[in-house]
Short mmCIF file of C-alpha atoms in Angstrom, two decimals:
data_model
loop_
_atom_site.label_atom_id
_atom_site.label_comp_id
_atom_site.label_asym_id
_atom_site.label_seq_id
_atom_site.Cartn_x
_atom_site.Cartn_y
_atom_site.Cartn_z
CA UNK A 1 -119.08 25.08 -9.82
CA UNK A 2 -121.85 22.56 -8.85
CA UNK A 3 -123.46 25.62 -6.55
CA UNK A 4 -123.76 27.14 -9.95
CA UNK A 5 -124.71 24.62 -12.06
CA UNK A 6 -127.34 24.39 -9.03
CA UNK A 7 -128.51 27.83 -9.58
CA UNK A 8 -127.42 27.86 -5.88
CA UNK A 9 -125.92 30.61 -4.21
CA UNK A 10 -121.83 30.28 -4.36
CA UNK A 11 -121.29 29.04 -0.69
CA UNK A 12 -117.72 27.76 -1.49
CA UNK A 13 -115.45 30.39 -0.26
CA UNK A 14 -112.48 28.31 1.20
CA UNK A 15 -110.75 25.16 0.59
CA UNK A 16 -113.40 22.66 1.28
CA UNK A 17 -112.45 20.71 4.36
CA UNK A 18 -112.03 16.42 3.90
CA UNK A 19 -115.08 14.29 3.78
CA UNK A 20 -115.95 17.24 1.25
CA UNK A 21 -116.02 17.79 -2.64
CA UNK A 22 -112.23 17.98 -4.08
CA UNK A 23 -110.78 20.39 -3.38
CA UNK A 24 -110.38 23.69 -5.63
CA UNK A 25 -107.55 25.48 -7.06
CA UNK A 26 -106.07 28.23 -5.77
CA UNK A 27 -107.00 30.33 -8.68
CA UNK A 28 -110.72 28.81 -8.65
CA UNK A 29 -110.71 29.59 -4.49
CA UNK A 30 -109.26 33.15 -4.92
CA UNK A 31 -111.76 33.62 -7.58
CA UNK A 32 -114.73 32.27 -5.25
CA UNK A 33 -113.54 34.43 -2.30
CA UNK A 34 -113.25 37.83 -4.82
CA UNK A 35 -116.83 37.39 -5.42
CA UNK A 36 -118.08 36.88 -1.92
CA UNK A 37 -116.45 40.38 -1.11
CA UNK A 38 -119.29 41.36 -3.04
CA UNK A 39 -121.78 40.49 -0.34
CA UNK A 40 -119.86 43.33 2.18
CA UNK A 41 -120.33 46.13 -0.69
CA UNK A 42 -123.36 45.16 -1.41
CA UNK A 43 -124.18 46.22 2.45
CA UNK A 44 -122.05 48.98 2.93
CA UNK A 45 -123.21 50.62 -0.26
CA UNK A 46 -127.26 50.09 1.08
CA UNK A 47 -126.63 51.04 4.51
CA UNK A 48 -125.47 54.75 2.92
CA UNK A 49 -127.24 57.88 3.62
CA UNK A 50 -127.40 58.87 0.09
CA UNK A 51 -128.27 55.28 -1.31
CA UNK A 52 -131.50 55.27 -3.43
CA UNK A 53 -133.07 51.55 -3.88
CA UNK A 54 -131.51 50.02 -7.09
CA UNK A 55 -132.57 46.88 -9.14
CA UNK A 56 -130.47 43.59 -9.46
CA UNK A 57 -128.75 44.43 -12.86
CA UNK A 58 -128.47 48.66 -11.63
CA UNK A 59 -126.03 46.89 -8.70
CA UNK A 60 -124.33 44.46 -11.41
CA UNK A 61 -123.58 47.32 -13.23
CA UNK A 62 -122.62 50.05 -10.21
CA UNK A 63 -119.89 47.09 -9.28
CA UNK A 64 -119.05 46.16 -12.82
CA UNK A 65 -119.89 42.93 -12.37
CA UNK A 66 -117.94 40.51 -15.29
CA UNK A 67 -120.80 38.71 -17.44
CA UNK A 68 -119.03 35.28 -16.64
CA UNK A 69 -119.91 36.35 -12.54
CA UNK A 70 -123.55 37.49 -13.08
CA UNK A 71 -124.57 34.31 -11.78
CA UNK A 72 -122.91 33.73 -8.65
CA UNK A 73 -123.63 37.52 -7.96
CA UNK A 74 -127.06 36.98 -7.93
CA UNK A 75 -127.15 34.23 -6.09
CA UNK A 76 -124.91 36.43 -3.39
CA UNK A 77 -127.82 38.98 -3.40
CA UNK A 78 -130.32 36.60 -3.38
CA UNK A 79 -129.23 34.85 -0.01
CA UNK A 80 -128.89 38.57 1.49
CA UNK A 81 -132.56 38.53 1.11
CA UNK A 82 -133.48 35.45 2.20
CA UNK A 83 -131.15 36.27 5.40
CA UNK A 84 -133.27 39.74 5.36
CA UNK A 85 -130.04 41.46 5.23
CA UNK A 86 -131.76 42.81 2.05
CA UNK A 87 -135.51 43.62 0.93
CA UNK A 88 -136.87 43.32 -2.35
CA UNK A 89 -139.74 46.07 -2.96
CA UNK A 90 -142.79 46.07 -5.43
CA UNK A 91 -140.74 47.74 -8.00
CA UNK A 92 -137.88 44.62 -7.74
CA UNK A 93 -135.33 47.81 -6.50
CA UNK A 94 -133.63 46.38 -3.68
CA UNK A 95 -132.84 48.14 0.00
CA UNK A 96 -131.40 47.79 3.73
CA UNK A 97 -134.55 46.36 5.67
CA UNK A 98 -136.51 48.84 7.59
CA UNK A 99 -136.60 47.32 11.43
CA UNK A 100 -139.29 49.91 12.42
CA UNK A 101 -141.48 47.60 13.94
CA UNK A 102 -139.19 44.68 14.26
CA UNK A 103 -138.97 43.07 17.34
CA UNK A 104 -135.37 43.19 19.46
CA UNK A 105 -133.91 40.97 21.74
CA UNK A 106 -130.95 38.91 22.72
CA UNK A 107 -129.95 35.53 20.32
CA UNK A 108 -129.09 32.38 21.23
CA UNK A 109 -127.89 29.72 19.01
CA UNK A 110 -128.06 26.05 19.47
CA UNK A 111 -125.46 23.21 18.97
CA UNK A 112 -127.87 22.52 15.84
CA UNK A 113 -128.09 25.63 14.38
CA UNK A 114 -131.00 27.34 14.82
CA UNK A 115 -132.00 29.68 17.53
CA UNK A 116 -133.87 31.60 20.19
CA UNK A 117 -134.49 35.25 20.78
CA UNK A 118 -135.44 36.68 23.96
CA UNK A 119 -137.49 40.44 23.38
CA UNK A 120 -136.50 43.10 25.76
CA UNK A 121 -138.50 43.16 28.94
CA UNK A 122 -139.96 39.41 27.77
CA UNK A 123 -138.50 37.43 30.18
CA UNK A 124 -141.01 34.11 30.12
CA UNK A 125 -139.86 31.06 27.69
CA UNK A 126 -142.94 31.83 25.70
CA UNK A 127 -141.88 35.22 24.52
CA UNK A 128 -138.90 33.26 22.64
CA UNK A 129 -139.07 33.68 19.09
CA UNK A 130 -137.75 30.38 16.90
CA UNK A 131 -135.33 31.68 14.29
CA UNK A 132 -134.25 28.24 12.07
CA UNK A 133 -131.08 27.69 10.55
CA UNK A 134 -131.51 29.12 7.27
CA UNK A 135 -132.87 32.73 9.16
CA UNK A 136 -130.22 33.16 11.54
CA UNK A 137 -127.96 35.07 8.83
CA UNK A 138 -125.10 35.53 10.76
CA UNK A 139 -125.83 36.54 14.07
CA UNK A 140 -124.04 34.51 16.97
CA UNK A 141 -124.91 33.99 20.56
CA UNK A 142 -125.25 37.16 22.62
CA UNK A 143 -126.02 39.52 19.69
CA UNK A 144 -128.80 41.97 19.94
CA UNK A 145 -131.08 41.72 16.89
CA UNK A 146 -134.08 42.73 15.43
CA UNK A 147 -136.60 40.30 14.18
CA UNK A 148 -139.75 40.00 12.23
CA UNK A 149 -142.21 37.59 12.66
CA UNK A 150 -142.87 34.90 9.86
CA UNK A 151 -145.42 32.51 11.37
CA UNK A 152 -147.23 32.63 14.20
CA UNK A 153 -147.28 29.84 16.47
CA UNK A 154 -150.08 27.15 15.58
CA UNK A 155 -150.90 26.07 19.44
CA UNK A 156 -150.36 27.32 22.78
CA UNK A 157 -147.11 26.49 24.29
CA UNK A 158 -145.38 27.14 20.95
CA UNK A 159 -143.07 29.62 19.84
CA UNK A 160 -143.69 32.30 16.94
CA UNK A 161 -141.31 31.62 13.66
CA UNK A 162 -139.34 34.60 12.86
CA UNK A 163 -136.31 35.67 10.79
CA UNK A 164 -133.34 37.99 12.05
CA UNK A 165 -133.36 41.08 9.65
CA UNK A 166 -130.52 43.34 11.56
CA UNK A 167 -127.56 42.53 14.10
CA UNK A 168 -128.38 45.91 16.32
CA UNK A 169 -125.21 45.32 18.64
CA UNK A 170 -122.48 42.23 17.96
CA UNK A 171 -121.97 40.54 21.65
CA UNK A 172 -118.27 40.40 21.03
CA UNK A 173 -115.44 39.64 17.90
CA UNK A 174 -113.12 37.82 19.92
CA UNK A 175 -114.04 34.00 20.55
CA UNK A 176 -111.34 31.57 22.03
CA UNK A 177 -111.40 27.74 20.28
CA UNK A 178 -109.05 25.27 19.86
CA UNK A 179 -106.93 24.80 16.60
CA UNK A 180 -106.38 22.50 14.03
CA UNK A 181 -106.03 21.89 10.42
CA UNK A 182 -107.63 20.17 7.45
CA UNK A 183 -106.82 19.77 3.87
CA UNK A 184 -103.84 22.02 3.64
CA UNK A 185 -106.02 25.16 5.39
CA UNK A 186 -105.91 26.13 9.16
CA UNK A 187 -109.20 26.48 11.07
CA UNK A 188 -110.59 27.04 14.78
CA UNK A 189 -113.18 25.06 16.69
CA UNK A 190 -114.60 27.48 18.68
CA UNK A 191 -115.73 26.70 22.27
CA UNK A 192 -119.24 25.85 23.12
CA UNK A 193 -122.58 26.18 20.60
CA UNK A 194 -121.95 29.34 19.39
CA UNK A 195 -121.24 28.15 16.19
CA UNK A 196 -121.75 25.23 14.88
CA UNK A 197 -118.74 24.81 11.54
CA UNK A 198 -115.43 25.52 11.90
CA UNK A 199 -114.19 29.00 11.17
CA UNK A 200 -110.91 29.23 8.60
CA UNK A 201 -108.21 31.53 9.31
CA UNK A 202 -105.76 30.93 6.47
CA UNK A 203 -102.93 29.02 6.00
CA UNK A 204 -101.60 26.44 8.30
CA UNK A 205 -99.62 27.67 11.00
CA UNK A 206 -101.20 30.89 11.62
CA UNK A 207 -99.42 32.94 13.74
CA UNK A 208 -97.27 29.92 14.71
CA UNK A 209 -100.57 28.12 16.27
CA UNK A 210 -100.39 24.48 16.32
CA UNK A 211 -102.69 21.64 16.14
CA UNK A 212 -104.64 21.59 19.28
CA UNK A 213 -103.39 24.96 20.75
CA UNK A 214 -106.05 26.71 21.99
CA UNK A 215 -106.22 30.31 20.80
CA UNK A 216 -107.94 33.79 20.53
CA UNK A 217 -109.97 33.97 17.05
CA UNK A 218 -111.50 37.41 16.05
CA UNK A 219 -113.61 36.80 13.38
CA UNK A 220 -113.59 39.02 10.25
CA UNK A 221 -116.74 37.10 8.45
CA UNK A 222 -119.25 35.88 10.72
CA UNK A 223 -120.20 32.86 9.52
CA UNK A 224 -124.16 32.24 7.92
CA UNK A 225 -126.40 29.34 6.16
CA UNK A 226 -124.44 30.59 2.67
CA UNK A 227 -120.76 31.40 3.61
CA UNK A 228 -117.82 30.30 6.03
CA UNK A 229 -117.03 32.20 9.01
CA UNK A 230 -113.14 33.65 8.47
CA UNK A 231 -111.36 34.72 11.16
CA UNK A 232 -107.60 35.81 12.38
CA UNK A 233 -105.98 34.27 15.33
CA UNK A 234 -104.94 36.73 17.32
CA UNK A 235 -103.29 35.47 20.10
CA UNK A 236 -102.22 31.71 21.01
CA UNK A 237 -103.38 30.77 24.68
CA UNK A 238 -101.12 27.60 24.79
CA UNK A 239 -101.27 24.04 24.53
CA UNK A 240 -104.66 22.16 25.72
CA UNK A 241 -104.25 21.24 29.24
CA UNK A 242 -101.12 23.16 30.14
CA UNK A 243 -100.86 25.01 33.34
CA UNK A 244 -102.89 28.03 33.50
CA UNK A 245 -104.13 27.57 30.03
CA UNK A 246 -107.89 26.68 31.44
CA UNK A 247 -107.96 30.06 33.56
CA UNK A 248 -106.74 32.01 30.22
CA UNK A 249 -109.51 30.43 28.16
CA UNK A 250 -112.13 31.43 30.32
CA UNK A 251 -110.30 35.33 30.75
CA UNK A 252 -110.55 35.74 26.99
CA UNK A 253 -113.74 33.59 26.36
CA UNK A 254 -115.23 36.18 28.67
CA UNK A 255 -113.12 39.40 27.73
CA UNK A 256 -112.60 40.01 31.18
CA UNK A 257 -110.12 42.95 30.86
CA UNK A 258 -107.23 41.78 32.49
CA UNK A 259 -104.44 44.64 31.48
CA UNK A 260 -105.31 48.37 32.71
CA UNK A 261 -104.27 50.89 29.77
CA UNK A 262 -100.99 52.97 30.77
CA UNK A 263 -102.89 56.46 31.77
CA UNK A 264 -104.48 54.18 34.53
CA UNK A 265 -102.00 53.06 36.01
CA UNK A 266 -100.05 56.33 35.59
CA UNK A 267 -102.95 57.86 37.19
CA UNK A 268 -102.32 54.99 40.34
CA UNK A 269 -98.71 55.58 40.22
CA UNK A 270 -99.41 59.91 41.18
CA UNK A 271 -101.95 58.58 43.85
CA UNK A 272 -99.30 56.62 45.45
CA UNK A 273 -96.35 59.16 45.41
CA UNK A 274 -98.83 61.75 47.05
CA UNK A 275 -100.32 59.55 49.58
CA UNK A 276 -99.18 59.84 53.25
CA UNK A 277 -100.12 57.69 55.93
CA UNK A 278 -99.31 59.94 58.83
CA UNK A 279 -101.48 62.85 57.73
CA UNK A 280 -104.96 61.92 59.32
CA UNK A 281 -106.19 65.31 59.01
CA UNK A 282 -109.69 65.62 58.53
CA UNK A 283 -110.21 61.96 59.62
CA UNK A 284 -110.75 60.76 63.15
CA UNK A 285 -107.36 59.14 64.27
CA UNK A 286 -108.28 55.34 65.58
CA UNK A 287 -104.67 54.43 64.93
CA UNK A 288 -104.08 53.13 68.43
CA UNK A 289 -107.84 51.57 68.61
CA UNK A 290 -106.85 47.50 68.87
CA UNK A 291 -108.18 46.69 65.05
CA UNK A 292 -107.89 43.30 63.36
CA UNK A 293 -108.69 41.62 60.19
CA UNK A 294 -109.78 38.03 59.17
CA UNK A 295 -109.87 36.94 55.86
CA UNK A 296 -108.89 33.42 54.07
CA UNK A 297 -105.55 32.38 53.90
CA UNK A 298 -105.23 32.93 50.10
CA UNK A 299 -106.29 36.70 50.19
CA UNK A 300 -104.93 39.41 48.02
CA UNK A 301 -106.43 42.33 49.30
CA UNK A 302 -107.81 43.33 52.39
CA UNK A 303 -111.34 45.57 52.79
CA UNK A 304 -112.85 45.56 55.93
CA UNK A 305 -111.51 45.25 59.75
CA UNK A 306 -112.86 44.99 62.99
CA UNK A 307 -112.41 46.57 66.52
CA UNK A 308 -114.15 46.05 69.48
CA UNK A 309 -114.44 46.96 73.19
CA UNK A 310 -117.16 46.04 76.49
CA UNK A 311 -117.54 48.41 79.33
CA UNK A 312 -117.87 47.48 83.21
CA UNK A 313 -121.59 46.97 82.78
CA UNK A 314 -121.19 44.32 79.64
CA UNK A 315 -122.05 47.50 76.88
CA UNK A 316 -120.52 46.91 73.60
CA UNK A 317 -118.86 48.89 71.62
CA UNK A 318 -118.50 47.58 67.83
CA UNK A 319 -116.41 49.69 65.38
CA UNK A 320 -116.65 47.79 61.11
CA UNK A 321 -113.49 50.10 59.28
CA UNK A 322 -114.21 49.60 55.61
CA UNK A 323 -111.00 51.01 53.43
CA UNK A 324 -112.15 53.98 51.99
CA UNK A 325 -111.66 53.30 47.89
CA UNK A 326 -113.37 56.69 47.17
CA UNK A 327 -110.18 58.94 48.75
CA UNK A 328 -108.23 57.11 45.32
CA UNK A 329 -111.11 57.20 42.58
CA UNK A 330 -112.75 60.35 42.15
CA UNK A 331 -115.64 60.62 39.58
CA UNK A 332 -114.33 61.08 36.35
CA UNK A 333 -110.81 60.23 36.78
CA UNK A 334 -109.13 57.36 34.42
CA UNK A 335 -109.21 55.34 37.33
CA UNK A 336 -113.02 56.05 37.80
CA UNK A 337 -113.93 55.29 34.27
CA UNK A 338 -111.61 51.68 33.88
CA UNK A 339 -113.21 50.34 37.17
CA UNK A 340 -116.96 51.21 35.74
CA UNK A 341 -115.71 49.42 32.83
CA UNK A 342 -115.23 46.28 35.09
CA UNK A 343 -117.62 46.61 37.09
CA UNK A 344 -116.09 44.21 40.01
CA UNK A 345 -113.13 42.44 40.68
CA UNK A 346 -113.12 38.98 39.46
CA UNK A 347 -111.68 35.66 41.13
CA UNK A 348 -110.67 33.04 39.79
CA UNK A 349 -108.98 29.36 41.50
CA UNK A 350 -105.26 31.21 40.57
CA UNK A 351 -105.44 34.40 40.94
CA UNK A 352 -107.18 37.68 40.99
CA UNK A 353 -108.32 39.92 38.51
CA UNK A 354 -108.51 43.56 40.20
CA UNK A 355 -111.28 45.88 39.51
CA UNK A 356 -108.60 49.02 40.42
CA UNK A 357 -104.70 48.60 39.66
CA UNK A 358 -102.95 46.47 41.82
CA UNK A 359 -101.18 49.36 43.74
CA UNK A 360 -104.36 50.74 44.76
CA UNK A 361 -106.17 47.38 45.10
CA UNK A 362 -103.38 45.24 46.56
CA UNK A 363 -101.56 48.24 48.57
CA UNK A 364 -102.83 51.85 49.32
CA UNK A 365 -106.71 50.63 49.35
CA UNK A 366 -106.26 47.25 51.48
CA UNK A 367 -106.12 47.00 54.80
CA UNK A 368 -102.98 45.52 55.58
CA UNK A 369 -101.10 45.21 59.09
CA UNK A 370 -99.05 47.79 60.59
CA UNK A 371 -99.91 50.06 57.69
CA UNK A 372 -102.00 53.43 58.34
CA UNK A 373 -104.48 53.29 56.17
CA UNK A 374 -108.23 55.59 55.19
CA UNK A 375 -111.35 53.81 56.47
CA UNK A 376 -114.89 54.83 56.48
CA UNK A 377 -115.76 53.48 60.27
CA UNK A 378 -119.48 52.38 61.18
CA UNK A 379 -119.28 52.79 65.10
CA UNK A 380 -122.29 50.60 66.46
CA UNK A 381 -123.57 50.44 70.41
CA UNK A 382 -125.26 47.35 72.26
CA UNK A 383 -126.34 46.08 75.39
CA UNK A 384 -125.30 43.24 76.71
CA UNK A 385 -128.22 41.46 75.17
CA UNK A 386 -127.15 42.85 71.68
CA UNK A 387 -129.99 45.37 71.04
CA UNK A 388 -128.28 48.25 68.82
CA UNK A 389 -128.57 51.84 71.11
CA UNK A 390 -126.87 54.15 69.10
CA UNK A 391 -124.78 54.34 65.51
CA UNK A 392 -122.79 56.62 63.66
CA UNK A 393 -120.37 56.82 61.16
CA UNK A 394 -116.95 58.57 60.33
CA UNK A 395 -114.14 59.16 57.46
CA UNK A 396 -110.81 57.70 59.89
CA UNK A 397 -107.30 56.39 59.70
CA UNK A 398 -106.63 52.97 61.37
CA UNK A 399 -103.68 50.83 61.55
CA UNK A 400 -104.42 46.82 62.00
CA UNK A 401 -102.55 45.38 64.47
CA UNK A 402 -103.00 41.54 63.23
CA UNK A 403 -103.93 39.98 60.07
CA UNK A 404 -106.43 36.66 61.30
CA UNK A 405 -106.84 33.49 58.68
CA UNK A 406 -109.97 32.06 59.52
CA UNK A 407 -108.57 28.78 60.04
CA UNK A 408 -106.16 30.58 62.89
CA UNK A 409 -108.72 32.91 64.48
CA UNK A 410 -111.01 29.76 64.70
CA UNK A 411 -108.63 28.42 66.55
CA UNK A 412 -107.72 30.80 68.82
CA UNK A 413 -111.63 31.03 69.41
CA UNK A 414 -111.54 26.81 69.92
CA UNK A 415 -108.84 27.50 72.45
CA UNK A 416 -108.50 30.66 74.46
CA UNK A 417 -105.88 29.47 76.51
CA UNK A 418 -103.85 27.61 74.52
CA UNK A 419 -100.47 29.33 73.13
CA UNK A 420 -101.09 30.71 69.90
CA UNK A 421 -97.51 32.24 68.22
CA UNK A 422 -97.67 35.70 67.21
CA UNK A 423 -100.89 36.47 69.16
CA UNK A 424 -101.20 39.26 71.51
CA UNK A 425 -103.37 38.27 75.04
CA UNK A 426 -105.24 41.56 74.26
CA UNK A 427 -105.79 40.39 70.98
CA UNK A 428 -106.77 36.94 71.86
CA UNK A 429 -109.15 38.66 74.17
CA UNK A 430 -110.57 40.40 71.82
CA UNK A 431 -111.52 37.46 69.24
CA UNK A 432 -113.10 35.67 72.16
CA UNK A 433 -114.85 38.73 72.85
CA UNK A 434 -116.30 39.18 69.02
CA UNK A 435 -117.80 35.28 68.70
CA UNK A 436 -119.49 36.22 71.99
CA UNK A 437 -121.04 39.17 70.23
CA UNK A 438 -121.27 37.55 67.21
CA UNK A 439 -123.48 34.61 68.50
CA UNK A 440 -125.63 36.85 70.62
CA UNK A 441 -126.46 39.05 67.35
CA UNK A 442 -127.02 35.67 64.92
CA UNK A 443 -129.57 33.74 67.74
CA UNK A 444 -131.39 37.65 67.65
CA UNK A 445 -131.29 37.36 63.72
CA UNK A 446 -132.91 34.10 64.07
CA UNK A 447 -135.35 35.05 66.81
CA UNK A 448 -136.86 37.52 64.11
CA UNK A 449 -137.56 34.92 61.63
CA UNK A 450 -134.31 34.79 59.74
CA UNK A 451 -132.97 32.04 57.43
CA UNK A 452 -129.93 30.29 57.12
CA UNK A 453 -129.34 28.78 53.84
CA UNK A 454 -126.18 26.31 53.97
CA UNK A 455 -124.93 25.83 50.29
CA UNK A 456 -121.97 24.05 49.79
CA UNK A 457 -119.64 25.98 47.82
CA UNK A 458 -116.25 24.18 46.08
CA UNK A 459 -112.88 25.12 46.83
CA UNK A 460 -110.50 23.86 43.36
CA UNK A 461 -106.96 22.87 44.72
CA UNK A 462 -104.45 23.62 42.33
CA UNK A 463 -100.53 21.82 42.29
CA UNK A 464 -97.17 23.54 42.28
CA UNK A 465 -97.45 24.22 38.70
CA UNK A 466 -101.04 25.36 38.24
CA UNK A 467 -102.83 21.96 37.49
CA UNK A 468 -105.86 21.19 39.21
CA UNK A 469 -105.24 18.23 41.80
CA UNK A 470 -108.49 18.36 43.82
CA UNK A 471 -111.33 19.87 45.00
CA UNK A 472 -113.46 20.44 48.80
CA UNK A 473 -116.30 21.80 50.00
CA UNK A 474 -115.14 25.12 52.06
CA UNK A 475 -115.36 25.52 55.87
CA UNK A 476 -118.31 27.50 57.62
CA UNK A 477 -117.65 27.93 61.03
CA UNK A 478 -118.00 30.72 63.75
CA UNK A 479 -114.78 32.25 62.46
CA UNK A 480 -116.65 33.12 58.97
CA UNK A 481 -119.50 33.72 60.94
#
């Protein structure tokens, strides 16, 4: 009521939250939030094909607009055009803005409100364009918009004003936040600066959320300078600081994909009833070559293994096995199109989320020990003084005869002689043989001008039940080397 006694546009569309005005009636809110749905058919009935520019009161009267509402629906209409969600021509007739010409980028909003785009193919700090508060509409951080310039900057080192007329591309719907609840309404603080007010999702309790659970909000207004965001929680993460909680917050605040749809993994499921070790035909059989792996300690899947032999006169002989993926995906398949999807696999402290199903990714496609398994084998000469003679490359089976940690194949390097458990001579033999190699090609690398950059990198250590309990910076030593 005092936004229209204001001849301000009617920005109350929820119970107002404490520290506010009192607080409305349920009939006065419903009433508020009926005539806010006017903003979305106001939009979808521009944004038509067939729609031919109209004037204020030819809208009113196309929605049947009640007398009593005129006001507050003009003040809805009116904010669309400040937000340039609307244009007002010449004639007064109003239409969807034109963004032929507009400038499109990438937003960014601040903790404050307003905002930065980046243009396309603008990468420099002085392409940004300022958007303030009030012409951000309702664009959030990671959208794809289209912008018009409204002031260009006064001085060097400034940025150009401009307002956001279009969303081209939302970043994303989902958002994860932590819940809570005010004045008899439930809401969600949602993580970081991507926006700045809470966003209401109904009634307290919402799908049995409590206060400070954090939870999975997709949004179903996004929120502007004139009206609340309103969202739906959609799924309830847990309660702040439980085990594994962190790691889910940062899965969905991402929307890292972490379950493959069931034709996937039906797809995986035929791969691995048709697969046979034993058949190498078509591959060159290095199933009795010596062939190891190292890896760290924590390792899920296995890629790449090593074999390696020296001849009377000190030649070497270097064979790098990498598992050969492409015999499982083939271009096009459902497997094919949910790893491009991904991209990569992703790791996180507690566990791993696989860019192929875990019975390709964790079984027929890794590397593991006394299993035959498809390679594609770079086979790679030197002398003894580690000059490369001669290189080719094959499609072969192998069949790793031990699994290494680095922290156990550093020490077998540490100690030749000593009695390592579970450790073959020949294969002791062997590792000795590879950090010979191994340093001869790194003091060549270095010879030739090459740099070693030593960062640090952190290593979280997580307790029995998932909590973190520490941290260290991770080992670099021949073994990784």
């Amino acid at each position: 009521q005092e936004d229209r006694a204001a001849g301000g546009p009617a920005s109350v569309c929820y119970p107002k939250r404490k520290g506010a005005a009192p607080q409305a009636s349920r009939s006065q809110v419903e009433g508020v939030r009926i005539m806010s749905s006017y903003t979305d058919r106001v939009l979808q009935l521009v944004a038509e094909p067939s729609y031919k520019p109209r004037t204020l009161k030819s809208l009113s009267r196309h929605f049947q607009v009640d007398p009593e509402d005129y006001p507050a629906f003009r003040a809805e209409v009116k904010g669309l055009i400040r937000e340039g969600k609307l244009e007002i021509g010449r004639d007064k007739t109003l239409s969807k803005p034109e963004i032929a010409g507009a400038i499109v980028g990438l937003f960014r909003r601040s903790a404050k409100g307003f905002g930065f785009v980046r243009p396309h193919g603008l990468p420099g700090k002085a392409d940004q364009i300022y958007i303030p508060p009030e012409a951000c509409g309702d664009a959030s951080s990671g959208d794809e918009v289209a912008v018009r310039i409204v002031k260009k900057a006064r001085r060097e080192g400034m940025n150009d004003e401009g307002r956001i007329v279009q969303i081209v591309a939302r970043a994303t719907g989902a958002f994860v936040g932590t819940y809570l609840e005010e004045a008899g309404a439930g809401y969600v603080k949602v993580d970081g600066t991507t926006f700045h007010d809470l966003i209401y999702v109904g009634d307290p309790g919402a799908k049995g959320a409590k206060p400070g659970d954090r939870v999975v909000l997709e949004l179903v207004r996004y929120p502007s300078a004139r009206v609340e965001g309103e969202g739906v929680v959609t799924e309830i993460l847990g309660e702040r600081g439980a085990p594994g909680v962190d790691t889910l917050t940062v899965i969905r605040a991402l929307n890292i994909p972490d379950v493959f749809p069931e034709s996937v993994l039906d797809e995986a499921r035929q791969l691995a009833r048709e697969f046979n070790g034993e058949d190498v035909a078509g591959r060159e059989d290095l199933r009795d070559v010596l062939t190891v792996t190292i890896d760290p300690a924590t390792a899920r899947d296995f890629d790449d293994a090593i074999s390696l032999s020296r001849d009377e006169n000190g030649h070497w002989s270097l064979g790098v096995h990498i598992a050969d993926v492409s015999h499982f995906v083939r271009p096009g398949s459902e497997i094919d199109d949910a790893a491009r999807k991904r991209g990569t696999s992703v790791y996180l402290p507690d566990r791993v989320i696989p860019m192929l199903p875990e019975i390709l990714s964790n079984s027929l496609a890794s590397l593991q020990a006394d299993h035959v398994r498809y390679t594609v084998s770079a086979f790679l000469d030197f002398t003894p003084e580690g000059v490369l003679t001669a290189k080719r490359f094959a499609r072969t089976a192998i069949r790793v005869d031990h699994r290494f940690a680095y922290e156990q194949a550093f020490a077998v390097m540490r100690d030749p002689a000593g009695g390592h458990e579970g450790v073959a001579p020949n294969v002791v033999k062997m590792v000795v043989d590879m950090l010979e190699l191994a340093m001869i090609l790194r003091r060549r690398r270095f010879a030739r001008g090459a740099l070693e950059l030593s960062l640090p990198e952190v290593e979280i250590e997580l307790d029995e039940h998932g909590k973190v309990s520490g941290a260290h910076l991770a080992s670099h030593d021949e073994s990784h080397q």
